[in-house]
Amino acid sequence: MGETIPIAVPRKGRPLESVLDRLADRLDVPDLADDITSTLRHEKALTKGTIDPDEEDVYHRLAAYSTVDDPTAPEYTLLRDDRAGKPRRIVFDSVTIPLSHVESAPDGAAIQLVGREEPFRSLRTHEFALGFDSADLVLEEVVELRAEPLNRIADINARINPSDTDVQVVTGMGDTVYHTLLATPEVAPSEGSLDRDFLEAYQGPLCIEPRYERLVQAVLGTRALEGIEFRYPEEGREEEAAIAETGLGVYLTVTGSTARDHGLLLGEQLFPSETVLLENTAETTETVAFVRSLLNGGDLETELAVGH
């Protein structure tokens, strides 16, 4: 019996879809990836009320999606949502993918995708050797804060203290959305660019989401933050509206259209919020290394050389 390598993955959303896209390409499982993606998109639409549910309740749908006697069929579970008025939501749980069709795969080898709320933390506690999670979480939890800014995914590992964690970033998935500098015309420079150089000279309030405070400190560097005071949106207030009121802020900008709706100018793209492949190097086996090479691909600028 060959080794099955468990891989921690997000339970839903864009990061999971990026992982499934990578697996569809590298492991030739497009039907499986499409099945999981379409199921979760349908459930998201039901949860948000954009489509009407059929007569079956969530438990009946969960039973219909599940194939208990076939480990190669995806399993789902219910995610408890504590927000008022929000129903339980069906999210991804697990699936096993044999590697028998993959050239040079060890005999009987397989991977098992396992849904986790916080895959990165599961790797930190050595539950998994491999996993996928947002680069944001790595910045928020383990990168060292330095005077110099952190610009690229490829620079993350150099900022991780090996005594803090055995986890390193292997590569990015390319599903890039940028943390972007935004400002009102009154605060933005009349000459020059709205960028890190502007921040070096700026003194005053900077509006950010509280959960991104450490990330922003890492991305901008502590030197640029001298003389800057963080401000936070009031509960329930739209981030772009709060930034417009403050005059300057950092926000995870997808298209920029909503920022412009609030009269904000888009400045420098500070750091990519990207799903990344992670490895706990203390848990690496020969089969883990083979699976990592399958998932890595070597065709992205964000590919990193992880030391072993």
PDB file of C-alpha atoms in Angstrom:
ATOM      1  CA  MET A   1       0.000   0.000   0.000  1.00  0.00           C
ATOM      2  CA  GLY A   2       1.516   3.341  -1.038  1.00  0.00           C
ATOM      3  CA  GLU A   3       1.722   6.531   0.966  1.00  0.00           C
ATOM      4  CA  THR A   4      -1.187   8.978   0.942  1.00  0.00           C
ATOM      5  CA  ILE A   5      -0.045  12.557   1.466  1.00  0.00           C
ATOM      6  CA  PRO A   6      -2.640  14.787   3.184  1.00  0.00           C
ATOM      7  CA  ILE A   7      -2.682  18.401   1.985  1.00  0.00           C
ATOM      8  CA  ALA A   8      -4.443  21.143   3.950  1.00  0.00           C
ATOM      9  CA  VAL A   9      -6.583  23.379   1.730  1.00  0.00           C
ATOM     10  CA  PRO A  10      -9.107  26.187   2.304  1.00  0.00           C
ATOM     11  CA  ARG A  11     -12.719  25.062   2.652  1.00  0.00           C
ATOM     12  CA  LYS A  12     -14.220  27.489   0.124  1.00  0.00           C
ATOM     13  CA  GLY A  13     -13.745  30.600  -1.977  1.00  0.00           C
ATOM     14  CA  ARG A  14     -11.165  31.915  -4.410  1.00  0.00           C
ATOM     15  CA  PRO A  15      -8.154  30.254  -2.693  1.00  0.00           C
ATOM     16  CA  LEU A  16      -9.715  26.779  -2.951  1.00  0.00           C
ATOM     17  CA  GLU A  17     -10.653  27.372  -6.585  1.00  0.00           C
ATOM     18  CA  SER A  18      -7.051  28.350  -7.332  1.00  0.00           C
ATOM     19  CA  VAL A  19      -5.848  25.099  -5.761  1.00  0.00           C
ATOM     20  CA  LEU A  20      -8.377  23.087  -7.764  1.00  0.00           C
ATOM     21  CA  ASP A  21      -7.301  24.825 -10.976  1.00  0.00           C
ATOM     22  CA  ARG A  22      -3.696  23.868 -10.260  1.00  0.00           C
ATOM     23  CA  LEU A  23      -4.670  20.245  -9.552  1.00  0.00           C
ATOM     24  CA  ALA A  24      -6.818  20.055 -12.689  1.00  0.00           C
ATOM     25  CA  ASP A  25      -3.790  21.118 -14.715  1.00  0.00           C
ATOM     26  CA  ARG A  26      -1.042  19.141 -12.983  1.00  0.00           C
ATOM     27  CA  LEU A  27      -2.929  15.948 -12.138  1.00  0.00           C
ATOM     28  CA  ASP A  28      -5.340  15.891 -15.094  1.00  0.00           C
ATOM     29  CA  VAL A  29      -8.487  15.900 -12.948  1.00  0.00           C
ATOM     30  CA  PRO A  30     -10.561  18.695 -14.546  1.00  0.00           C
ATOM     31  CA  ASP A  31     -13.905  16.948 -13.974  1.00  0.00           C
ATOM     32  CA  LEU A  32     -13.240  16.547 -10.261  1.00  0.00           C
ATOM     33  CA  ALA A  33     -12.147  20.161  -9.928  1.00  0.00           C
ATOM     34  CA  ASP A  34     -15.210  21.395 -11.842  1.00  0.00           C
ATOM     35  CA  ASP A  35     -17.506  19.238  -9.698  1.00  0.00           C
ATOM     36  CA  ILE A  36     -16.207  20.695  -6.424  1.00  0.00           C
ATOM     37  CA  THR A  37     -16.124  24.263  -7.728  1.00  0.00           C
ATOM     38  CA  SER A  38     -19.654  24.184  -9.163  1.00  0.00           C
ATOM     39  CA  THR A  39     -21.060  22.608  -5.999  1.00  0.00           C
ATOM     40  CA  LEU A  40     -19.520  25.236  -3.739  1.00  0.00           C
ATOM     41  CA  ARG A  41     -20.537  28.116  -6.018  1.00  0.00           C
ATOM     42  CA  HIS A  42     -24.101  26.810  -5.960  1.00  0.00           C
ATOM     43  CA  GLU A  43     -24.034  26.645  -2.163  1.00  0.00           C
ATOM     44  CA  LYS A  44     -22.569  30.137  -1.927  1.00  0.00           C
ATOM     45  CA  ALA A  45     -25.391  31.465  -4.103  1.00  0.00           C
ATOM     46  CA  LEU A  46     -27.943  29.729  -1.874  1.00  0.00           C
ATOM     47  CA  THR A  47     -26.344  31.150   1.268  1.00  0.00           C
ATOM     48  CA  LYS A  48     -26.296  34.678  -0.154  1.00  0.00           C
ATOM     49  CA  GLY A  49     -29.861  34.343  -1.416  1.00  0.00           C
ATOM     50  CA  THR A  50     -29.016  35.044  -5.053  1.00  0.00           C
ATOM     51  CA  ILE A  51     -30.823  31.843  -6.052  1.00  0.00           C
ATOM     52  CA  ASP A  52     -33.805  30.202  -4.405  1.00  0.00           C
ATOM     53  CA  PRO A  53     -33.297  26.871  -2.621  1.00  0.00           C
ATOM     54  CA  ASP A  54     -35.135  23.816  -3.822  1.00  0.00           C
ATOM     55  CA  GLU A  55     -37.403  21.886  -1.488  1.00  0.00           C
ATOM     56  CA  GLU A  56     -34.521  19.997   0.116  1.00  0.00           C
ATOM     57  CA  ASP A  57     -32.924  21.537   3.209  1.00  0.00           C
ATOM     58  CA  VAL A  58     -29.177  21.824   3.749  1.00  0.00           C
ATOM     59  CA  TYR A  59     -28.900  18.379   5.359  1.00  0.00           C
ATOM     60  CA  HIS A  60     -30.566  16.674   2.404  1.00  0.00           C
ATOM     61  CA  ARG A  61     -28.270  18.493   0.005  1.00  0.00           C
ATOM     62  CA  LEU A  62     -25.250  17.474   2.052  1.00  0.00           C
ATOM     63  CA  ALA A  63     -26.327  13.830   1.907  1.00  0.00           C
ATOM     64  CA  ALA A  64     -26.916  14.087  -1.838  1.00  0.00           C
ATOM     65  CA  TYR A  65     -23.416  15.470  -2.433  1.00  0.00           C
ATOM     66  CA  SER A  66     -21.698  12.789  -0.357  1.00  0.00           C
ATOM     67  CA  THR A  67     -20.489   9.405  -1.595  1.00  0.00           C
ATOM     68  CA  VAL A  68     -19.288   7.722   1.581  1.00  0.00           C
ATOM     69  CA  ASP A  69     -18.171   4.446  -0.026  1.00  0.00           C
ATOM     70  CA  ASP A  70     -15.924   6.126  -2.624  1.00  0.00           C
ATOM     71  CA  PRO A  71     -12.890   8.019  -1.234  1.00  0.00           C
ATOM     72  CA  THR A  72     -12.130   9.443  -4.690  1.00  0.00           C
ATOM     73  CA  ALA A  73     -15.453  11.320  -4.644  1.00  0.00           C
ATOM     74  CA  PRO A  74     -15.477  14.660  -2.801  1.00  0.00           C
ATOM     75  CA  GLU A  75     -16.940  14.941   0.680  1.00  0.00           C
ATOM     76  CA  TYR A  76     -18.511  18.072   2.121  1.00  0.00           C
ATOM     77  CA  THR A  77     -19.400  19.305   5.585  1.00  0.00           C
ATOM     78  CA  LEU A  78     -21.345  22.097   7.257  1.00  0.00           C
ATOM     79  CA  LEU A  79     -19.550  25.243   8.347  1.00  0.00           C
ATOM     80  CA  ARG A  80     -21.040  26.860  11.424  1.00  0.00           C
ATOM     81  CA  ASP A  81     -21.507  30.572  10.858  1.00  0.00           C
ATOM     82  CA  ASP A  82     -21.993  32.523  14.075  1.00  0.00           C
ATOM     83  CA  ARG A  83     -23.105  35.728  12.367  1.00  0.00           C
ATOM     84  CA  ALA A  84     -26.699  36.634  13.089  1.00  0.00           C
ATOM     85  CA  GLY A  85     -29.171  35.418  10.503  1.00  0.00           C
ATOM     86  CA  LYS A  86     -26.600  33.419   8.532  1.00  0.00           C
ATOM     87  CA  PRO A  87     -27.439  29.774   7.850  1.00  0.00           C
ATOM     88  CA  ARG A  88     -24.970  26.927   8.021  1.00  0.00           C
ATOM     89  CA  ARG A  89     -23.087  26.595   4.773  1.00  0.00           C
ATOM     90  CA  ILE A  90     -21.909  23.507   2.917  1.00  0.00           C
ATOM     91  CA  VAL A  91     -18.130  23.650   2.418  1.00  0.00           C
ATOM     92  CA  PHE A  92     -15.410  21.305   1.182  1.00  0.00           C
ATOM     93  CA  ASP A  93     -14.243  18.533   3.518  1.00  0.00           C
ATOM     94  CA  SER A  94     -11.975  16.066   1.697  1.00  0.00           C
ATOM     95  CA  VAL A  95     -11.182  14.003  -1.392  1.00  0.00           C
ATOM     96  CA  THR A  96      -8.511  11.418  -2.232  1.00  0.00           C
ATOM     97  CA  ILE A  97      -6.782  11.540  -5.619  1.00  0.00           C
ATOM     98  CA  PRO A  98      -4.721   8.466  -6.621  1.00  0.00           C
ATOM     99  CA  LEU A  99      -1.507   9.234  -8.494  1.00  0.00           C
ATOM    100  CA  SER A 100      -1.429   5.967 -10.429  1.00  0.00           C
ATOM    101  CA  HIS A 101      -1.763   7.851 -13.734  1.00  0.00           C
ATOM    102  CA  VAL A 102       1.106  10.229 -12.918  1.00  0.00           C
ATOM    103  CA  GLU A 103       4.473   9.390 -14.443  1.00  0.00           C
ATOM    104  CA  SER A 104       7.186   8.443 -11.899  1.00  0.00           C
ATOM    105  CA  ALA A 105       4.733   8.462  -8.982  1.00  0.00           C
ATOM    106  CA  PRO A 106       5.611   5.984  -6.195  1.00  0.00           C
ATOM    107  CA  ASP A 107       3.505   2.818  -6.328  1.00  0.00           C
ATOM    108  CA  GLY A 108       0.163   3.297  -4.634  1.00  0.00           C
ATOM    109  CA  ALA A 109       0.804   6.967  -3.875  1.00  0.00           C
ATOM    110  CA  ALA A 110      -2.145   9.337  -3.504  1.00  0.00           C
ATOM    111  CA  ILE A 111      -2.931  12.777  -2.175  1.00  0.00           C
ATOM    112  CA  GLN A 112      -5.811  13.647   0.108  1.00  0.00           C
ATOM    113  CA  LEU A 113      -7.088  17.197   0.111  1.00  0.00           C
ATOM    114  CA  VAL A 114      -8.367  18.070   3.584  1.00  0.00           C
ATOM    115  CA  GLY A 115     -10.397  21.212   4.188  1.00  0.00           C
ATOM    116  CA  ARG A 116      -9.235  23.411   7.063  1.00  0.00           C
ATOM    117  CA  GLU A 117     -10.348  26.813   8.287  1.00  0.00           C
ATOM    118  CA  GLU A 118      -6.725  27.916   8.638  1.00  0.00           C
ATOM    119  CA  PRO A 119      -4.434  25.610   6.645  1.00  0.00           C
ATOM    120  CA  PHE A 120      -1.282  27.586   7.481  1.00  0.00           C
ATOM    121  CA  ARG A 121      -1.788  27.039  11.195  1.00  0.00           C
ATOM    122  CA  SER A 122      -2.354  23.332  10.594  1.00  0.00           C
ATOM    123  CA  LEU A 123       1.082  23.181   8.963  1.00  0.00           C
ATOM    124  CA  ARG A 124       2.627  25.136  11.837  1.00  0.00           C
ATOM    125  CA  THR A 125       1.391  22.513  14.294  1.00  0.00           C
ATOM    126  CA  HIS A 126       2.842  19.727  12.099  1.00  0.00           C
ATOM    127  CA  GLU A 127      -0.527  18.198  11.198  1.00  0.00           C
ATOM    128  CA  PHE A 128       0.429  18.445   7.520  1.00  0.00           C
ATOM    129  CA  ALA A 129       3.603  18.565   5.457  1.00  0.00           C
ATOM    130  CA  LEU A 130       1.948  20.457   2.580  1.00  0.00           C
ATOM    131  CA  GLY A 131      -0.871  22.952   2.351  1.00  0.00           C
ATOM    132  CA  PHE A 132      -2.292  25.991   0.604  1.00  0.00           C
ATOM    133  CA  ASP A 133      -3.283  29.267   2.219  1.00  0.00           C
ATOM    134  CA  SER A 134      -3.195  33.018   1.705  1.00  0.00           C
ATOM    135  CA  ALA A 135       0.195  34.709   1.756  1.00  0.00           C
ATOM    136  CA  ASP A 136      -1.523  37.342   3.914  1.00  0.00           C
ATOM    137  CA  LEU A 137      -1.745  34.955   6.851  1.00  0.00           C
ATOM    138  CA  VAL A 138       1.977  34.213   6.667  1.00  0.00           C
ATOM    139  CA  LEU A 139       2.702  37.943   6.856  1.00  0.00           C
ATOM    140  CA  GLU A 140       0.234  38.426   9.683  1.00  0.00           C
ATOM    141  CA  GLU A 141       1.716  35.632  11.776  1.00  0.00           C
ATOM    142  CA  VAL A 142       5.394  34.939  11.254  1.00  0.00           C
ATOM    143  CA  VAL A 143       7.341  37.386   9.075  1.00  0.00           C
ATOM    144  CA  GLU A 144       9.758  39.643  10.883  1.00  0.00           C
ATOM    145  CA  LEU A 145       9.055  43.373  10.839  1.00  0.00           C
ATOM    146  CA  ARG A 146      11.963  45.334   9.408  1.00  0.00           C
ATOM    147  CA  ALA A 147      12.686  48.916   8.427  1.00  0.00           C
ATOM    148  CA  GLU A 148      12.692  47.924   4.748  1.00  0.00           C
ATOM    149  CA  PRO A 149       9.417  47.115   2.933  1.00  0.00           C
ATOM    150  CA  LEU A 150       8.411  43.620   1.814  1.00  0.00           C
ATOM    151  CA  ASN A 151       7.512  43.765  -1.869  1.00  0.00           C
ATOM    152  CA  ARG A 152       7.234  40.235  -3.257  1.00  0.00           C
ATOM    153  CA  ILE A 153       6.064  36.725  -2.426  1.00  0.00           C
ATOM    154  CA  ALA A 154       9.611  35.581  -3.241  1.00  0.00           C
ATOM    155  CA  ASP A 155      10.984  37.592  -0.298  1.00  0.00           C
ATOM    156  CA  ILE A 156       8.793  36.034   2.389  1.00  0.00           C
ATOM    157  CA  ASN A 157      11.024  33.103   3.370  1.00  0.00           C
ATOM    158  CA  ALA A 158      13.945  35.428   4.107  1.00  0.00           C
ATOM    159  CA  ARG A 159      11.714  37.140   6.694  1.00  0.00           C
ATOM    160  CA  ILE A 160      10.675  33.920   8.475  1.00  0.00           C
ATOM    161  CA  ASN A 161      12.702  33.052  11.564  1.00  0.00           C
ATOM    162  CA  PRO A 162      13.338  29.262  11.484  1.00  0.00           C
ATOM    163  CA  SER A 163      12.998  29.183  15.283  1.00  0.00           C
ATOM    164  CA  ASP A 164       9.398  30.404  14.930  1.00  0.00           C
ATOM    165  CA  THR A 165       8.175  27.850  12.377  1.00  0.00           C
ATOM    166  CA  ASP A 166       9.321  25.093  10.021  1.00  0.00           C
ATOM    167  CA  VAL A 167       6.846  26.292   7.369  1.00  0.00           C
ATOM    168  CA  GLN A 168       8.106  27.956   4.198  1.00  0.00           C
ATOM    169  CA  VAL A 169       6.485  29.260   1.021  1.00  0.00           C
ATOM    170  CA  VAL A 170       7.127  27.104  -2.065  1.00  0.00           C
ATOM    171  CA  THR A 171       5.306  29.003  -4.819  1.00  0.00           C
ATOM    172  CA  GLY A 172       2.324  31.226  -5.559  1.00  0.00           C
ATOM    173  CA  MET A 173      -0.825  30.242  -7.423  1.00  0.00           C
ATOM    174  CA  GLY A 174      -1.042  33.434  -9.449  1.00  0.00           C
ATOM    175  CA  ASP A 175      -4.528  34.393  -8.176  1.00  0.00           C
ATOM    176  CA  THR A 176      -3.241  37.842  -7.409  1.00  0.00           C
ATOM    177  CA  VAL A 177      -5.217  40.655  -5.785  1.00  0.00           C
ATOM    178  CA  TYR A 178      -3.159  43.581  -4.515  1.00  0.00           C
ATOM    179  CA  HIS A 179      -3.061  45.485  -1.254  1.00  0.00           C
ATOM    180  CA  THR A 180      -3.107  48.951  -2.765  1.00  0.00           C
ATOM    181  CA  LEU A 181      -2.376  52.457  -1.545  1.00  0.00           C
ATOM    182  CA  LEU A 182      -5.442  54.704  -1.931  1.00  0.00           C
ATOM    183  CA  ALA A 183      -5.859  58.430  -1.324  1.00  0.00           C
ATOM    184  CA  THR A 184      -8.198  61.326  -1.906  1.00  0.00           C
ATOM    185  CA  PRO A 185      -7.035  63.964  -4.426  1.00  0.00           C
ATOM    186  CA  GLU A 186      -6.529  66.390  -1.521  1.00  0.00           C
ATOM    187  CA  VAL A 187      -4.009  64.092   0.204  1.00  0.00           C
ATOM    188  CA  ALA A 188      -2.371  62.523  -2.867  1.00  0.00           C
ATOM    189  CA  PRO A 189       0.768  64.275  -4.114  1.00  0.00           C
ATOM    190  CA  SER A 190       0.163  66.941  -6.767  1.00  0.00           C
ATOM    191  CA  GLU A 191       3.466  65.957  -8.316  1.00  0.00           C
ATOM    192  CA  GLY A 192       5.017  62.514  -8.287  1.00  0.00           C
ATOM    193  CA  SER A 193       3.418  59.172  -7.567  1.00  0.00           C
ATOM    194  CA  LEU A 194       1.206  57.873  -4.785  1.00  0.00           C
ATOM    195  CA  ASP A 195       3.715  55.277  -3.621  1.00  0.00           C
ATOM    196  CA  ARG A 196       6.087  54.229  -0.860  1.00  0.00           C
ATOM    197  CA  ASP A 197       8.294  57.266  -1.475  1.00  0.00           C
ATOM    198  CA  PHE A 198       5.271  59.464  -0.782  1.00  0.00           C
ATOM    199  CA  LEU A 199       4.641  57.556   2.460  1.00  0.00           C
ATOM    200  CA  GLU A 200       8.241  58.101   3.575  1.00  0.00           C
ATOM    201  CA  ALA A 201       7.555  61.844   3.727  1.00  0.00           C
ATOM    202  CA  TYR A 202       3.887  61.613   4.825  1.00  0.00           C
ATOM    203  CA  GLN A 203       2.837  62.182   8.410  1.00  0.00           C
ATOM    204  CA  GLY A 204      -0.737  61.695   9.534  1.00  0.00           C
ATOM    205  CA  PRO A 205      -3.538  59.114   9.625  1.00  0.00           C
ATOM    206  CA  LEU A 206      -3.579  55.919   7.522  1.00  0.00           C
ATOM    207  CA  CYS A 207      -6.799  53.898   7.387  1.00  0.00           C
ATOM    208  CA  ILE A 208      -6.454  50.092   7.428  1.00  0.00           C
ATOM    209  CA  GLU A 209      -8.407  47.032   8.502  1.00  0.00           C
ATOM    210  CA  PRO A 210      -7.337  46.066  12.056  1.00  0.00           C
ATOM    211  CA  ARG A 211      -6.637  42.463  11.033  1.00  0.00           C
ATOM    212  CA  TYR A 212      -4.107  43.705   8.458  1.00  0.00           C
ATOM    213  CA  GLU A 213      -2.088  45.864  10.855  1.00  0.00           C
ATOM    214  CA  ARG A 214       0.941  43.567  11.066  1.00  0.00           C
ATOM    215  CA  LEU A 215       0.752  42.845   7.340  1.00  0.00           C
ATOM    216  CA  VAL A 216       0.795  46.559   6.544  1.00  0.00           C
ATOM    217  CA  GLN A 217       3.747  47.055   8.892  1.00  0.00           C
ATOM    218  CA  ALA A 218       5.666  44.310   7.073  1.00  0.00           C
ATOM    219  CA  VAL A 219       4.713  45.492   3.589  1.00  0.00           C
ATOM    220  CA  LEU A 220       5.469  49.170   4.139  1.00  0.00           C
ATOM    221  CA  GLY A 221       8.402  48.704   6.498  1.00  0.00           C
ATOM    222  CA  THR A 222       8.667  50.331   9.899  1.00  0.00           C
ATOM    223  CA  ARG A 223      10.766  53.255   8.587  1.00  0.00           C
ATOM    224  CA  ALA A 224       7.966  54.458   6.311  1.00  0.00           C
ATOM    225  CA  LEU A 225       5.475  54.253   9.184  1.00  0.00           C
ATOM    226  CA  GLU A 226       7.278  56.792  11.372  1.00  0.00           C
ATOM    227  CA  GLY A 227       4.889  59.665  11.957  1.00  0.00           C
ATOM    228  CA  ILE A 228       1.890  57.643  10.716  1.00  0.00           C
ATOM    229  CA  GLU A 229      -1.125  56.886  12.893  1.00  0.00           C
ATOM    230  CA  PHE A 230      -3.354  53.929  12.034  1.00  0.00           C
ATOM    231  CA  ARG A 231      -7.087  54.549  11.813  1.00  0.00           C
ATOM    232  CA  TYR A 232      -9.694  51.793  11.549  1.00  0.00           C
ATOM    233  CA  PRO A 233     -13.132  51.710   9.888  1.00  0.00           C
ATOM    234  CA  GLU A 234     -16.046  51.808  12.284  1.00  0.00           C
ATOM    235  CA  GLU A 235     -17.949  48.544  12.634  1.00  0.00           C
ATOM    236  CA  GLY A 236     -20.055  47.923   9.530  1.00  0.00           C
ATOM    237  CA  ARG A 237     -18.601  50.855   7.635  1.00  0.00           C
ATOM    238  CA  GLU A 238     -17.355  50.238   4.091  1.00  0.00           C
ATOM    239  CA  GLU A 239     -13.554  50.303   3.927  1.00  0.00           C
ATOM    240  CA  GLU A 240     -13.343  52.628   0.913  1.00  0.00           C
ATOM    241  CA  ALA A 241     -15.715  55.094   2.565  1.00  0.00           C
ATOM    242  CA  ALA A 242     -13.570  55.095   5.716  1.00  0.00           C
ATOM    243  CA  ILE A 243     -10.408  55.644   3.646  1.00  0.00           C
ATOM    244  CA  ALA A 244     -12.068  58.530   1.785  1.00  0.00           C
ATOM    245  CA  GLU A 245     -12.927  60.128   5.131  1.00  0.00           C
ATOM    246  CA  THR A 246      -9.377  59.613   6.449  1.00  0.00           C
ATOM    247  CA  GLY A 247      -7.727  60.721   3.212  1.00  0.00           C
ATOM    248  CA  LEU A 248      -5.221  57.866   2.880  1.00  0.00           C
ATOM    249  CA  GLY A 249      -5.373  54.128   3.339  1.00  0.00           C
ATOM    250  CA  VAL A 250      -4.401  50.626   2.276  1.00  0.00           C
ATOM    251  CA  TYR A 251      -7.063  48.321   0.889  1.00  0.00           C
ATOM    252  CA  LEU A 252      -7.256  44.965  -0.893  1.00  0.00           C
ATOM    253  CA  THR A 253      -8.320  46.265  -4.310  1.00  0.00           C
ATOM    254  CA  VAL A 254      -9.760  43.919  -6.940  1.00  0.00           C
ATOM    255  CA  THR A 255     -10.708  46.298  -9.756  1.00  0.00           C
ATOM    256  CA  GLY A 256     -10.515  49.754  -8.229  1.00  0.00           C
ATOM    257  CA  SER A 257     -14.013  50.663  -9.403  1.00  0.00           C
ATOM    258  CA  THR A 258     -15.508  50.945  -5.901  1.00  0.00           C
ATOM    259  CA  ALA A 259     -12.530  53.024  -4.774  1.00  0.00           C
ATOM    260  CA  ARG A 260     -13.156  55.440  -7.631  1.00  0.00           C
ATOM    261  CA  ASP A 261     -16.836  55.559  -6.659  1.00  0.00           C
ATOM    262  CA  HIS A 262     -15.647  57.086  -3.385  1.00  0.00           C
ATOM    263  CA  GLY A 263     -13.410  59.596  -5.167  1.00  0.00           C
ATOM    264  CA  LEU A 264     -10.212  57.732  -4.314  1.00  0.00           C
ATOM    265  CA  LEU A 265      -7.087  57.599  -6.454  1.00  0.00           C
ATOM    266  CA  LEU A 266      -5.308  54.276  -6.855  1.00  0.00           C
ATOM    267  CA  GLY A 267      -1.643  54.345  -5.965  1.00  0.00           C
ATOM    268  CA  GLU A 268       1.099  51.724  -5.775  1.00  0.00           C
ATOM    269  CA  GLN A 269       0.234  48.038  -5.610  1.00  0.00           C
ATOM    270  CA  LEU A 270       2.020  47.238  -2.396  1.00  0.00           C
ATOM    271  CA  PHE A 271       1.853  43.462  -2.062  1.00  0.00           C
ATOM    272  CA  PRO A 272       0.059  40.549  -3.758  1.00  0.00           C
ATOM    273  CA  SER A 273      -2.619  38.806  -1.746  1.00  0.00           C
ATOM    274  CA  GLU A 274      -2.039  35.418  -3.325  1.00  0.00           C
ATOM    275  CA  THR A 275      -2.732  31.791  -2.487  1.00  0.00           C
ATOM    276  CA  VAL A 276       0.581  30.039  -1.876  1.00  0.00           C
ATOM    277  CA  LEU A 277       1.801  26.459  -1.640  1.00  0.00           C
ATOM    278  CA  LEU A 278       3.348  25.905   1.791  1.00  0.00           C
ATOM    279  CA  GLU A 279       5.616  23.179   3.110  1.00  0.00           C
ATOM    280  CA  ASN A 280       6.572  22.172   6.629  1.00  0.00           C
ATOM    281  CA  THR A 281      10.146  21.183   5.877  1.00  0.00           C
ATOM    282  CA  ALA A 282      10.407  19.136   9.095  1.00  0.00           C
ATOM    283  CA  GLU A 283       7.716  16.773   7.794  1.00  0.00           C
ATOM    284  CA  THR A 284       9.122  16.211   4.294  1.00  0.00           C
ATOM    285  CA  THR A 285       9.409  12.625   3.033  1.00  0.00           C
ATOM    286  CA  GLU A 286      10.396  11.328  -0.373  1.00  0.00           C
ATOM    287  CA  THR A 287       6.750  11.122  -1.404  1.00  0.00           C
ATOM    288  CA  VAL A 288       6.047  14.602  -0.024  1.00  0.00           C
ATOM    289  CA  ALA A 289       8.917  15.963  -2.124  1.00  0.00           C
ATOM    290  CA  PHE A 290       7.486  14.245  -5.213  1.00  0.00           C
ATOM    291  CA  VAL A 291       4.011  15.704  -4.593  1.00  0.00           C
ATOM    292  CA  ARG A 292       5.521  19.150  -3.986  1.00  0.00           C
ATOM    293  CA  SER A 293       7.275  18.966  -7.349  1.00  0.00           C
ATOM    294  CA  LEU A 294       3.963  18.053  -9.010  1.00  0.00           C
ATOM    295  CA  LEU A 295       2.144  20.998  -7.462  1.00  0.00           C
ATOM    296  CA  ASN A 296       4.966  23.495  -7.845  1.00  0.00           C
ATOM    297  CA  GLY A 297       5.168  23.518 -11.614  1.00  0.00           C
ATOM    298  CA  GLY A 298       8.032  25.948 -11.993  1.00  0.00           C
ATOM    299  CA  ASP A 299       6.248  28.321 -14.366  1.00  0.00           C
ATOM    300  CA  LEU A 300       5.456  31.249 -12.074  1.00  0.00           C
ATOM    301  CA  GLU A 301       7.570  34.244 -11.218  1.00  0.00           C
ATOM    302  CA  THR A 302       6.650  33.639  -7.602  1.00  0.00           C
ATOM    303  CA  GLU A 303       8.275  30.209  -7.560  1.00  0.00           C
ATOM    304  CA  LEU A 304      10.737  29.906  -4.694  1.00  0.00           C
ATOM    305  CA  ALA A 305      13.647  27.652  -3.904  1.00  0.00           C
ATOM    306  CA  VAL A 306      12.815  26.064  -0.562  1.00  0.00           C
ATOM    307  CA  GLY A 307      15.821  24.835   1.353  1.00  0.00           C
ATOM    308  CA  HIS A 308      15.918  21.247   2.564  1.00  0.00           C
TER     309      HIS A 308
END
